[in-house]
């Protein structure tokens, strides 16, 4: 059995998915973060089945690439049950997607998630009546607490074992007649079967002028498109509006009718969080609050990281003299053991102490719902540099990992915006580069210097965005972003999210770090390290860095953390400040912050924007890194 979770952005699909499949999809109180589907196995009451979490979508007619991914999956795959997840506090809006899903004629269950939010707003829903009107089961849930999920999946399994297909809700009589007449034509040519949809669904989409279906049919049957255009004109004569507007209005009217017939409004509860936005989104105090919150956040990360870094390094490095004494100073076994210890120490003592508090803080800001507020505050700045306000979503995600951030550019409608935002996300410090900022700059030069690096980075990203926008001018429309309610984050979900993100470092990066460390040790043993450093010396000498750091820049392309961790090994000291000046530490950090993206990011860039544009991104970021690091060398 395959169960598919479908719903509008930020309705809680991924939270339900993680509850039943284990934490496998990043969730947050932030619309638009899921841009591709996630499939997993789940076992419920002894039965194993597949469950799919689709990207959030407002409609089955969309030009947004992430939403198209959801529609493509629904139409092309064989699905046994659809769970339509609706934010109960936004029922009227959510029902518009529900009406389209019912037209697919598949077994469907409605999940009214966040029912506690609805009640807090004074929205009391008669679920039995809603179920009778729609002809499908309706279940209430509070996904982030795990409440109501057993009942939801019991209902879904019953629907899957004894499938009852959903029925569409009819529009007004005159509109319905046009849809019916066009459906009769579609039935004769059997196009609905080709697209794996019902005749009525296809007729509705053609009347809405859905370009996907229009283009597919037009390629082989232009005569049929003329028939469709005749029916579009016939529909337009009924209401004196375009056919897509008429269908959309009918759907909106019907969803409002359903909403009014099943909802009773009472007085909303007075809660502290209802007053938070008067400060956090205030035109002046909002920016003051943002500055204070980020200052506290970065100090928290630095404090926790610094607390553990030095004692842990001392613990690991106490074994090196013992290994040297037993194995001999310049022997092959000693260099291998030295590489392993350096790799272990780098992961445990340098990366994890900063990575864990950073990811925990980021998860907290995500789940409380503060990040969409940041997007709202930053929207005007993005428009000034010529980008759509929605570009803030991938840019903010970039502070976690560049790979999902580049993928999140799919939410942008404009190809030009996707390209520019993809380049800019590679310049935003991901968790790995943030580790470098904390482990090097904050640790050796102080937290204020680290904050300067972050502010400097934002300024450079803005200037780079402005330059690219001027090269590729385009008018950007205003941003419409749903601002979710504040939530108190679940500790379990916060820790699960931190683990999911840290697992990538532990499973992929850390072994690479240990292997890389051993390779560097062997290069030293065979005296090959000098050859590589000599090849990269034009860059290191230009930047005024020790020639020995050249090899660490190569490893940094594999994973950014490697640049810093292997720096210690390359220089042969545990205290970097004894061999590098403050200027050299800052120059090295600025170069690593902006230069070539890591291999994982390069791979996803090729997929999202193509190989030529990826090559442009690599050259563009490398030149920026070179120029900025050179200036840093001269002025810092």
Coordinates of C-alpha atoms in Angstrom, one line a residue:
X1 CA 0.0 0.0 0.0
X2 CA 1.2 3.5 -0.8
X3 CA 0.0 6.5 1.2
X4 CA 0.7 10.0 0.0
X5 CA 0.7 13.1 2.2
X6 CA -0.6 16.1 0.3
X7 CA -1.3 19.6 1.5
X8 CA -0.5 23.3 1.4
X9 CA 2.9 24.6 2.5
X10 CA 3.5 24.5 6.3
X11 CA 0.4 22.4 7.1
X12 CA 2.4 19.7 8.9
X13 CA 2.8 17.0 6.3
X14 CA 6.5 16.5 7.1
X15 CA 5.9 16.4 10.8
X16 CA 3.3 13.6 10.3
X17 CA 5.8 11.8 8.0
X18 CA 8.6 12.0 10.6
X19 CA 6.3 10.7 13.3
X20 CA 5.5 7.5 11.5
X21 CA 8.7 6.9 9.3
X22 CA 11.4 8.1 11.7
X23 CA 12.9 11.6 11.4
X24 CA 13.9 11.6 7.7
X25 CA 12.6 14.9 6.4
X26 CA 13.7 18.3 7.8
X27 CA 10.6 20.1 9.2
X28 CA 10.3 23.7 10.3
X29 CA 7.6 26.3 11.0
X30 CA 8.5 27.9 7.7
X31 CA 6.5 27.5 4.4
X32 CA 8.4 26.4 1.3
X33 CA 11.3 24.3 2.9
X34 CA 10.2 21.0 1.3
X35 CA 10.9 21.1 -2.5
X36 CA 11.1 17.5 -3.4
X37 CA 9.3 14.4 -2.3
X38 CA 10.5 12.0 0.4
X39 CA 9.6 8.3 0.3
X40 CA 10.0 5.8 3.2
X41 CA 8.7 2.6 4.6
X42 CA 6.5 2.5 7.7
X43 CA 4.9 -0.2 9.7
X44 CA 1.6 0.3 11.4
X45 CA -0.3 -2.4 13.2
X46 CA 2.0 -5.0 11.7
X47 CA 1.4 -3.9 8.1
X48 CA 4.4 -2.4 6.2
X49 CA 3.6 0.2 3.6
X50 CA 5.2 3.1 1.7
X51 CA 4.6 6.7 2.7
X52 CA 5.4 9.7 0.6
X53 CA 5.8 13.3 1.8
X54 CA 5.1 15.7 -1.2
X55 CA 6.2 19.3 -1.4
X56 CA 3.5 21.7 -0.2
X57 CA 1.3 23.0 -2.9
X58 CA -1.6 25.5 -3.0
X59 CA -3.1 24.2 -6.2
X60 CA -2.8 21.4 -8.8
X61 CA -2.3 24.1 -11.4
X62 CA 1.0 25.8 -10.6
X63 CA 4.1 27.3 -12.2
X64 CA 6.2 26.8 -9.1
X65 CA 8.8 24.0 -9.7
X66 CA 8.3 22.6 -6.1
X67 CA 4.5 22.5 -6.5
X68 CA 4.9 21.0 -10.0
X69 CA 6.9 18.2 -8.4
X70 CA 3.9 17.4 -6.1
X71 CA 1.4 17.4 -9.0
X72 CA 3.7 15.3 -11.2
X73 CA 4.0 12.6 -8.5
X74 CA 0.2 12.6 -7.9
X75 CA -0.6 12.2 -11.6
X76 CA 2.1 9.7 -12.6
X77 CA 2.4 7.3 -9.7
X78 CA 0.0 4.7 -8.6
X79 CA -1.2 5.8 -5.1
X80 CA -3.6 3.8 -2.9
X81 CA -4.6 6.5 -0.4
X82 CA -4.2 10.3 -0.3
X83 CA -4.0 11.9 3.1
X84 CA -4.9 15.6 2.5
X85 CA -3.4 17.5 5.4
X86 CA -5.1 20.8 6.1
X87 CA -4.0 23.4 8.7
X88 CA -7.4 23.5 10.6
X89 CA -6.9 27.1 11.5
X90 CA -6.9 28.0 7.8
X91 CA -9.6 25.6 6.7
X92 CA -11.3 27.9 4.2
X93 CA -8.1 28.3 2.2
X94 CA -7.0 24.6 2.6
X95 CA -10.3 23.4 1.1
X96 CA -9.5 24.8 -2.3
X97 CA -6.8 22.2 -2.7
X98 CA -9.1 19.5 -1.3
X99 CA -11.7 20.2 -4.0
X100 CA -9.0 19.6 -6.7
X101 CA -7.8 16.4 -5.0
X102 CA -11.3 15.0 -4.8
X103 CA -11.5 15.4 -8.6
X104 CA -8.7 12.8 -8.9
X105 CA -11.3 10.2 -7.9
X106 CA -8.8 8.5 -5.5
X107 CA -9.4 7.1 -1.9
X108 CA -8.9 10.2 0.2
X109 CA -8.7 11.0 4.0
X110 CA -8.8 14.6 5.3
X111 CA -6.5 15.3 8.2
X112 CA -7.4 18.5 10.1
X113 CA -4.0 19.2 11.6
X114 CA -3.2 21.8 14.2
X115 CA -6.8 21.6 15.5
X116 CA -5.5 23.2 18.8
X117 CA -4.5 26.3 16.8
X118 CA -7.9 26.4 15.2
X119 CA -9.6 26.3 18.6
X120 CA -7.2 29.0 20.0
X121 CA -8.4 31.2 17.1
X122 CA -12.0 30.4 18.0
X123 CA -12.6 28.2 14.9
X124 CA -14.8 25.3 16.0
X125 CA -15.2 22.7 13.1
X126 CA -18.0 20.2 12.8
X127 CA -15.9 17.4 11.4
X128 CA -18.8 15.0 11.0
X129 CA -20.7 17.4 8.8
X130 CA -17.5 18.2 6.8
X131 CA -17.1 14.4 6.2
X132 CA -20.7 14.1 5.1
X133 CA -20.4 17.0 2.7
X134 CA -17.1 15.9 1.1
X135 CA -18.0 12.2 1.2
X136 CA -14.6 11.3 2.7
X137 CA -13.4 10.5 6.3
X138 CA -12.2 13.6 8.3
X139 CA -9.7 13.0 11.2
X140 CA -8.4 15.7 13.6
X141 CA -4.7 15.7 14.7
X142 CA -2.0 17.8 16.4
X143 CA 1.0 16.3 14.5
X144 CA 3.9 18.0 16.5
X145 CA 2.5 16.4 19.6
X146 CA 1.8 13.1 17.9
X147 CA -1.9 13.4 18.9
X148 CA -4.5 11.8 16.6
X149 CA -2.0 10.1 14.3
X150 CA -3.1 6.5 15.3
X151 CA -6.7 7.4 14.3
X152 CA -5.5 9.0 11.1
X153 CA -3.5 6.0 9.9
X154 CA -6.2 3.5 11.0
X155 CA -8.6 5.4 8.8
X156 CA -6.1 5.5 6.0
X157 CA -5.5 1.8 6.1
X158 CA -9.2 1.1 6.1
X159 CA -9.5 3.2 3.0
X160 CA -6.6 1.4 1.4
X161 CA -8.0 -2.1 2.1
X162 CA -11.6 -1.2 1.0
X163 CA -11.0 1.7 -1.4
X164 CA -13.8 4.2 -1.7
X165 CA -13.1 6.7 -4.4
X166 CA -13.6 10.3 -3.8
X167 CA -16.3 12.3 -5.6
X168 CA -16.0 15.8 -7.0
X169 CA -18.0 18.7 -5.6
X170 CA -20.1 20.3 -8.4
X171 CA -19.7 23.9 -9.4
X172 CA -22.6 26.2 -10.5
X173 CA -25.0 24.7 -13.0
X174 CA -23.9 26.7 -16.1
X175 CA -20.2 26.1 -15.4
X176 CA -20.8 22.4 -14.7
X177 CA -22.6 22.1 -18.0
X178 CA -19.6 23.3 -20.0
X179 CA -17.3 21.0 -18.1
X180 CA -19.7 18.1 -18.7
X181 CA -19.8 18.8 -22.5
X182 CA -16.0 19.1 -22.8
X183 CA -15.7 15.9 -20.7
X184 CA -17.8 14.1 -23.4
X185 CA -15.3 15.1 -26.1
X186 CA -12.4 14.0 -23.9
X187 CA -14.1 10.6 -23.4
X188 CA -14.2 10.1 -27.2
X189 CA -10.4 10.7 -27.7
X190 CA -9.4 9.0 -24.4
X191 CA -6.9 11.6 -23.4
X192 CA -7.8 11.2 -19.7
X193 CA -6.3 7.7 -19.7
X194 CA -3.1 9.0 -21.2
X195 CA -2.7 11.4 -18.3
X196 CA -4.0 9.0 -15.7
X197 CA -6.8 11.4 -14.6
X198 CA -10.5 11.5 -14.8
X199 CA -12.3 13.1 -17.8
X200 CA -13.7 15.8 -15.5
X201 CA -10.3 16.6 -14.0
X202 CA -8.8 17.0 -17.5
X203 CA -11.7 19.1 -18.7
X204 CA -11.3 21.4 -15.7
X205 CA -7.6 21.8 -16.3
X206 CA -8.0 22.5 -20.0
X207 CA -10.6 25.2 -19.2
X208 CA -8.2 26.6 -16.7
X209 CA -5.7 26.8 -19.6
X210 CA -3.2 24.6 -17.8
X211 CA -0.1 24.8 -20.1
X212 CA 1.1 21.3 -19.2
X213 CA -2.0 19.6 -20.6
X214 CA -2.5 22.1 -23.4
X215 CA 1.1 21.7 -24.7
X216 CA 1.0 17.9 -24.4
X217 CA -2.2 17.6 -26.5
X218 CA -1.2 20.4 -28.9
X219 CA 1.9 18.5 -29.9
X220 CA -0.2 15.8 -31.5
X221 CA -3.7 17.1 -31.9
X222 CA -4.1 20.8 -32.7
X223 CA -7.7 20.3 -33.8
X224 CA -8.7 19.2 -30.3
X225 CA -7.1 22.3 -28.9
X226 CA -9.5 24.3 -31.1
X227 CA -12.4 22.5 -29.5
X228 CA -11.0 23.3 -26.1
X229 CA -10.7 27.0 -27.1
X230 CA -14.4 27.0 -28.2
X231 CA -15.4 25.7 -24.8
X232 CA -13.2 28.3 -23.1
X233 CA -15.0 31.0 -25.1
X234 CA -18.4 29.5 -24.2
X235 CA -17.5 29.6 -20.5
X236 CA -16.2 33.1 -20.7
X237 CA -19.5 34.3 -22.3
X238 CA -21.4 32.9 -19.2
X239 CA -19.6 35.2 -16.8
X240 CA -17.7 37.8 -18.9
X241 CA -14.4 36.8 -17.4
X242 CA -11.5 34.5 -18.5
X243 CA -12.2 30.8 -18.2
X244 CA -9.4 30.2 -15.7
X245 CA -10.7 33.0 -13.5
X246 CA -14.2 31.5 -13.6
X247 CA -13.0 28.0 -12.5
X248 CA -10.8 29.5 -9.8
X249 CA -13.7 31.7 -8.5
X250 CA -16.1 28.7 -8.5
X251 CA -13.6 26.7 -6.4
X252 CA -13.1 29.6 -4.0
X253 CA -16.8 30.1 -3.7
X254 CA -17.4 26.4 -3.0
X255 CA -14.7 26.2 -0.4
X256 CA -16.1 29.3 1.4
X257 CA -19.6 27.7 1.3
X258 CA -18.2 24.5 2.8
X259 CA -16.3 26.5 5.4
X260 CA -19.3 28.6 6.5
X261 CA -21.5 25.5 6.8
X262 CA -19.1 23.5 9.1
X263 CA -17.5 26.3 11.1
X264 CA -18.7 28.2 14.2
X265 CA -16.6 31.1 15.3
X266 CA -16.1 31.9 18.9
X267 CA -13.9 34.4 20.8
X268 CA -10.2 33.7 20.2
X269 CA -8.1 32.9 23.3
X270 CA -5.8 35.7 24.5
X271 CA -2.2 34.4 24.4
X272 CA 1.2 36.0 24.9
X273 CA 2.4 35.0 21.5
X274 CA -0.4 37.1 19.8
X275 CA 1.4 40.2 21.0
X276 CA 5.0 39.2 20.0
X277 CA 4.7 40.4 16.4
X278 CA 3.9 44.0 17.6
X279 CA 7.6 44.0 18.6
X280 CA 9.3 41.4 16.4
X281 CA 7.8 42.7 13.1
X282 CA 7.7 46.4 14.1
X283 CA 9.3 48.7 11.4
X284 CA 12.0 49.7 13.9
X285 CA 11.9 47.4 16.9
X286 CA 11.7 44.4 14.5
X287 CA 15.3 45.1 13.2
X288 CA 16.5 45.9 16.7
X289 CA 15.1 42.6 17.9
X290 CA 16.7 40.7 15.0
X291 CA 20.1 42.2 15.8
X292 CA 19.8 41.2 19.5
X293 CA 18.5 37.7 18.7
X294 CA 21.4 37.0 16.2
X295 CA 23.9 38.5 18.6
X296 CA 22.7 36.2 21.4
X297 CA 22.6 33.3 19.1
X298 CA 26.2 33.6 17.9
X299 CA 27.5 34.2 21.4
X300 CA 25.7 31.1 22.6
X301 CA 27.4 29.1 19.8
X302 CA 30.8 30.6 20.6
X303 CA 30.4 30.1 24.4
X304 CA 29.5 26.4 24.1
X305 CA 32.1 25.7 21.4
X306 CA 34.9 27.4 23.2
X307 CA 34.0 25.6 26.4
X308 CA 34.7 22.2 24.9
X309 CA 37.3 22.8 22.1
X310 CA 40.5 23.2 24.1
X311 CA 40.0 20.5 26.7
X312 CA 39.0 18.0 24.0
X313 CA 42.1 18.9 21.8
X314 CA 44.3 18.5 24.9
X315 CA 42.8 15.1 25.5
X316 CA 43.5 13.8 22.0
X317 CA 46.9 15.4 21.5
X318 CA 48.3 13.8 24.7
X319 CA 48.5 10.5 22.7
X320 CA 50.8 11.9 20.0
X321 CA 54.0 12.0 22.1
X322 CA 53.3 8.4 23.3
X323 CA 52.8 7.2 19.7
X324 CA 56.0 9.0 18.6
X325 CA 57.9 7.3 21.4
X326 CA 56.6 3.8 20.6
X327 CA 56.6 3.9 16.8
X328 CA 59.4 6.3 16.0
X329 CA 59.2 9.9 14.8
X330 CA 59.5 9.5 11.1
X331 CA 58.1 6.0 10.4
X332 CA 55.1 5.1 8.3
X333 CA 53.1 3.6 11.2
X334 CA 53.5 6.8 13.2
X335 CA 52.3 9.0 10.3
X336 CA 49.2 6.8 9.9
X337 CA 48.4 6.9 13.6
X338 CA 49.1 10.6 13.7
X339 CA 46.7 11.1 10.8
X340 CA 43.9 9.0 12.5
X341 CA 44.3 10.9 15.8
X342 CA 44.3 14.3 14.0
X343 CA 41.2 13.3 12.1
X344 CA 39.4 12.1 15.3
X345 CA 40.4 15.2 17.2
X346 CA 39.3 17.5 14.3
X347 CA 35.8 16.0 14.3
X348 CA 35.2 15.7 18.0
X349 CA 37.2 18.6 19.4
X350 CA 36.8 21.3 16.7
X351 CA 33.7 20.7 14.5
X352 CA 31.1 19.2 16.9
X353 CA 31.5 21.7 19.8
X354 CA 30.4 24.5 17.4
X355 CA 28.2 22.5 15.0
X356 CA 25.9 21.1 17.7
X357 CA 24.9 24.4 19.4
X358 CA 24.6 26.1 16.0
X359 CA 22.2 23.5 14.6
X360 CA 20.3 23.5 17.8
X361 CA 19.9 27.2 17.8
X362 CA 18.9 27.2 14.1
X363 CA 16.3 24.5 14.7
X364 CA 14.9 26.5 17.6
X365 CA 14.5 29.6 15.4
X366 CA 13.0 27.5 12.6
X367 CA 10.4 25.7 14.8
X368 CA 9.3 28.7 16.8
X369 CA 8.3 30.4 13.5
X370 CA 10.7 33.3 13.7
X371 CA 12.5 32.7 10.4
X372 CA 9.5 33.7 8.2
X373 CA 9.4 37.0 10.3
X374 CA 13.1 37.4 9.3
X375 CA 12.1 36.9 5.7
X376 CA 9.4 39.5 6.0
X377 CA 11.9 42.0 7.5
X378 CA 14.5 41.3 4.9
X379 CA 12.1 41.5 1.9
X380 CA 12.6 45.2 1.2
X381 CA 16.4 44.6 1.2
X382 CA 16.1 41.8 -1.4
X383 CA 14.0 44.0 -3.7
X384 CA 16.6 46.7 -3.5
X385 CA 19.2 44.2 -4.9
X386 CA 16.7 43.2 -7.6
X387 CA 15.5 39.8 -6.2
X388 CA 12.1 38.5 -5.3
X389 CA 11.4 38.4 -1.6
X390 CA 11.0 34.6 -1.7
X391 CA 14.7 34.4 -2.4
X392 CA 15.2 34.9 1.4
X393 CA 14.0 31.3 2.0
X394 CA 17.0 29.5 0.2
X395 CA 19.4 32.2 1.5
X396 CA 18.3 31.5 5.1
X397 CA 18.4 27.7 4.5
X398 CA 22.0 28.2 3.3
X399 CA 23.1 28.9 6.9
X400 CA 22.3 25.2 7.5
X401 CA 23.5 23.5 4.3
X402 CA 24.1 24.8 0.8
X403 CA 22.7 21.7 -0.9
X404 CA 19.1 22.0 0.2
X405 CA 19.4 25.7 -0.1
X406 CA 20.2 25.5 -3.8
X407 CA 17.3 23.0 -4.2
X408 CA 15.0 25.4 -2.4
X409 CA 15.5 27.9 -5.3
X410 CA 12.8 25.9 -7.1
X411 CA 10.2 27.9 -5.2
X412 CA 11.2 30.9 -7.4
X413 CA 9.1 31.3 -10.5
X414 CA 11.8 33.2 -12.5
X415 CA 14.7 31.3 -14.0
X416 CA 16.8 34.4 -13.6
X417 CA 16.0 34.6 -9.9
X418 CA 16.8 30.9 -9.5
X419 CA 20.2 31.4 -11.1
X420 CA 21.2 34.5 -9.1
X421 CA 19.9 33.1 -5.8
X422 CA 21.8 29.8 -6.4
X423 CA 25.0 31.7 -6.8
X424 CA 24.3 33.8 -3.7
X425 CA 23.5 30.7 -1.6
X426 CA 26.9 29.3 -2.3
X427 CA 28.4 32.4 -0.7
X428 CA 26.2 32.2 2.5
X429 CA 28.3 30.4 5.2
X430 CA 26.8 26.9 5.7
X431 CA 27.2 25.1 9.0
X432 CA 30.6 23.8 7.9
X433 CA 32.0 27.3 7.1
X434 CA 30.3 28.7 10.3
X435 CA 32.4 26.1 12.2
X436 CA 35.5 27.6 10.6
X437 CA 34.4 31.1 11.6
X438 CA 33.9 30.0 15.2
X439 CA 36.8 27.6 15.4
X440 CA 39.3 30.0 13.9
X441 CA 38.2 33.6 14.0
X442 CA 36.1 33.6 17.2
X443 CA 38.5 31.3 19.0
X444 CA 41.7 33.1 18.1
X445 CA 40.5 36.7 17.4
X446 CA 37.4 36.9 19.6
X447 CA 33.6 36.8 19.1
X448 CA 33.4 40.4 17.8
X449 CA 35.7 39.5 14.9
X450 CA 33.4 36.6 14.1
X451 CA 30.4 38.8 14.1
X452 CA 32.2 41.2 11.8
X453 CA 32.8 38.2 9.4
X454 CA 29.1 37.5 9.3
X455 CA 28.1 41.1 8.7
X456 CA 30.8 41.4 6.1
X457 CA 29.5 38.3 4.4
X458 CA 25.9 39.7 4.2
X459 CA 27.2 43.0 2.7
X460 CA 29.2 41.1 0.0
X461 CA 26.3 38.8 -0.8
X462 CA 24.1 41.9 -1.2
X463 CA 26.6 43.7 -3.5
X464 CA 27.1 40.5 -5.5
X465 CA 23.3 40.2 -5.9
X466 CA 23.1 43.8 -7.0
X467 CA 25.8 43.3 -9.6
X468 CA 24.2 40.1 -11.0
X469 CA 20.7 41.7 -11.0
X470 CA 22.1 44.7 -13.0
X471 CA 23.7 42.3 -15.5
X472 CA 20.4 40.4 -15.8
X473 CA 17.7 43.1 -15.2
X474 CA 14.1 42.0 -14.6
X475 CA 11.2 43.5 -12.7
X476 CA 10.5 41.5 -9.5
X477 CA 6.9 41.2 -8.2
X478 CA 6.1 41.7 -4.5
X479 CA 6.3 38.9 -2.1
X480 CA 3.3 37.1 -0.5
X481 CA 4.6 34.9 2.3
X482 CA 2.4 33.1 4.8
X483 CA 3.5 34.0 8.4
X484 CA 2.8 31.0 10.6
X485 CA 1.7 31.1 14.2
X486 CA 4.5 30.9 16.9
X487 CA 5.0 27.4 18.3
X488 CA 6.8 26.1 21.4
X489 CA 9.2 23.7 19.8
X490 CA 9.2 20.0 20.8
X491 CA 12.6 19.0 22.4
X492 CA 12.3 15.6 20.8
X493 CA 11.8 17.2 17.3
X494 CA 14.6 19.7 17.9
X495 CA 17.1 17.0 18.8
X496 CA 15.9 14.7 16.0
X497 CA 16.5 17.5 13.5
X498 CA 19.9 18.3 14.9
X499 CA 20.8 14.6 14.7
X500 CA 19.6 14.4 11.1
X501 CA 21.8 17.3 10.1
X502 CA 24.8 16.3 12.2
X503 CA 24.5 12.7 10.8
X504 CA 25.6 14.0 7.4
X505 CA 28.9 15.2 9.0
X506 CA 29.3 12.1 11.2
X507 CA 28.6 9.6 8.4
X508 CA 30.0 11.4 5.4
X509 CA 32.4 14.2 6.4
X510 CA 34.1 12.7 9.4
X511 CA 35.3 9.5 7.7
X512 CA 36.5 11.8 4.9
X513 CA 38.2 13.9 7.4
X514 CA 40.0 11.0 9.0
X515 CA 41.0 9.6 5.5
X516 CA 42.1 13.0 4.4
X517 CA 44.1 13.5 7.6
X518 CA 45.9 10.1 7.0
X519 CA 46.5 11.1 3.3
X520 CA 48.1 14.4 4.5
X521 CA 50.3 12.5 6.9
X522 CA 51.4 10.1 4.2
X523 CA 52.1 13.0 1.8
X524 CA 54.3 14.5 4.6
X525 CA 56.0 11.1 5.1
X526 CA 56.8 10.8 1.4
X527 CA 57.6 14.5 1.1
X528 CA 54.9 15.0 -1.6
X529 CA 53.1 17.6 0.3
X530 CA 55.6 20.3 -0.7
X531 CA 54.9 19.6 -4.4
X532 CA 51.1 20.2 -4.0
X533 CA 51.8 23.3 -1.9
X534 CA 54.2 24.6 -4.6
X535 CA 51.4 24.2 -7.2
X536 CA 49.0 26.3 -5.1
X537 CA 51.7 28.7 -4.0
X538 CA 50.6 31.5 -6.5
X539 CA 47.4 31.8 -4.5
X540 CA 48.9 31.4 -1.0
X541 CA 51.7 33.8 -1.7
X542 CA 49.3 36.4 -3.1
X543 CA 47.3 36.1 0.1
X544 CA 50.3 36.2 2.3
X545 CA 49.6 32.8 3.8
X546 CA 52.1 30.1 4.8
X547 CA 52.7 27.9 1.7
X548 CA 51.9 24.9 3.9
X549 CA 48.2 25.8 4.0
X550 CA 47.9 25.2 0.2
X551 CA 47.0 21.5 0.5
X552 CA 44.2 22.3 3.0
X553 CA 42.4 24.4 0.3
X554 CA 42.3 21.3 -1.9
X555 CA 40.7 19.2 0.8
X556 CA 38.3 22.1 1.5
X557 CA 36.6 21.5 -1.8
X558 CA 35.6 18.1 -0.6
X559 CA 34.2 19.4 2.7
X560 CA 34.6 22.9 4.0
X561 CA 35.4 21.7 7.5
X562 CA 38.5 20.0 6.2
X563 CA 40.2 23.3 5.4
X564 CA 40.3 24.3 9.1
X565 CA 40.7 20.9 10.7
X566 CA 43.6 19.9 8.4
X567 CA 45.2 23.4 8.9
X568 CA 46.3 22.2 12.3
X569 CA 48.0 19.2 10.9
X570 CA 49.4 21.0 7.9
X571 CA 51.1 23.6 10.1
X572 CA 52.2 20.9 12.6
X573 CA 51.0 22.8 15.7
X574 CA 48.0 22.7 18.0
X575 CA 47.9 26.4 18.5
X576 CA 47.5 28.1 15.1
X577 CA 48.1 31.6 16.5
X578 CA 51.8 30.6 17.1
X579 CA 52.4 30.3 13.4
X580 CA 49.8 32.5 11.8
X581 CA 49.2 36.2 12.5
X582 CA 45.7 37.6 13.1
X583 CA 45.8 39.0 9.5
X584 CA 46.6 35.6 8.1
X585 CA 43.9 33.9 10.1
X586 CA 41.3 36.5 8.9
X587 CA 42.6 36.3 5.3
X588 CA 42.4 32.5 5.3
X589 CA 38.9 32.5 6.7
X590 CA 37.6 35.1 4.2
X591 CA 39.1 33.1 1.3
X592 CA 37.6 29.8 2.5
X593 CA 34.2 31.6 3.2
X594 CA 33.7 32.6 -0.5
X595 CA 35.9 30.3 -2.7
X596 CA 34.7 27.3 -4.8
X597 CA 31.6 25.5 -3.3
X598 CA 32.1 21.9 -2.0
X599 CA 31.6 18.9 -4.4
X600 CA 28.1 18.1 -3.1
X601 CA 27.0 21.7 -3.8
X602 CA 28.7 21.6 -7.3
X603 CA 26.7 18.4 -8.0
X604 CA 23.4 19.9 -7.1
X605 CA 24.2 23.1 -9.0
X606 CA 24.8 21.1 -12.1
X607 CA 21.4 19.5 -11.7
X608 CA 19.5 22.8 -10.9
X609 CA 21.2 25.4 -13.1
X610 CA 23.2 23.4 -15.6
X611 CA 27.0 22.8 -16.1
X612 CA 27.8 26.1 -17.8
X613 CA 26.2 28.2 -15.1
X614 CA 27.8 26.0 -12.5
X615 CA 31.2 26.7 -14.0
X616 CA 30.4 30.4 -14.0
X617 CA 29.5 30.1 -10.3
X618 CA 32.8 28.4 -9.5
X619 CA 34.8 31.1 -11.3
X620 CA 32.7 33.9 -10.0
X621 CA 33.0 32.8 -6.3
X622 CA 36.7 32.0 -6.7
X623 CA 37.5 35.5 -8.0
X624 CA 35.4 37.2 -5.3
X625 CA 37.3 35.1 -2.7
X626 CA 40.6 36.0 -4.2
X627 CA 39.9 39.8 -4.3
X628 CA 38.4 40.0 -0.8
X629 CA 41.1 37.9 0.8
X630 CA 43.8 40.1 -0.9
X631 CA 42.1 43.2 0.4
X632 CA 41.8 41.6 3.9
X633 CA 45.5 40.9 3.8
X634 CA 46.2 44.6 3.0
X635 CA 43.8 46.3 5.4
X636 CA 43.2 44.0 8.3

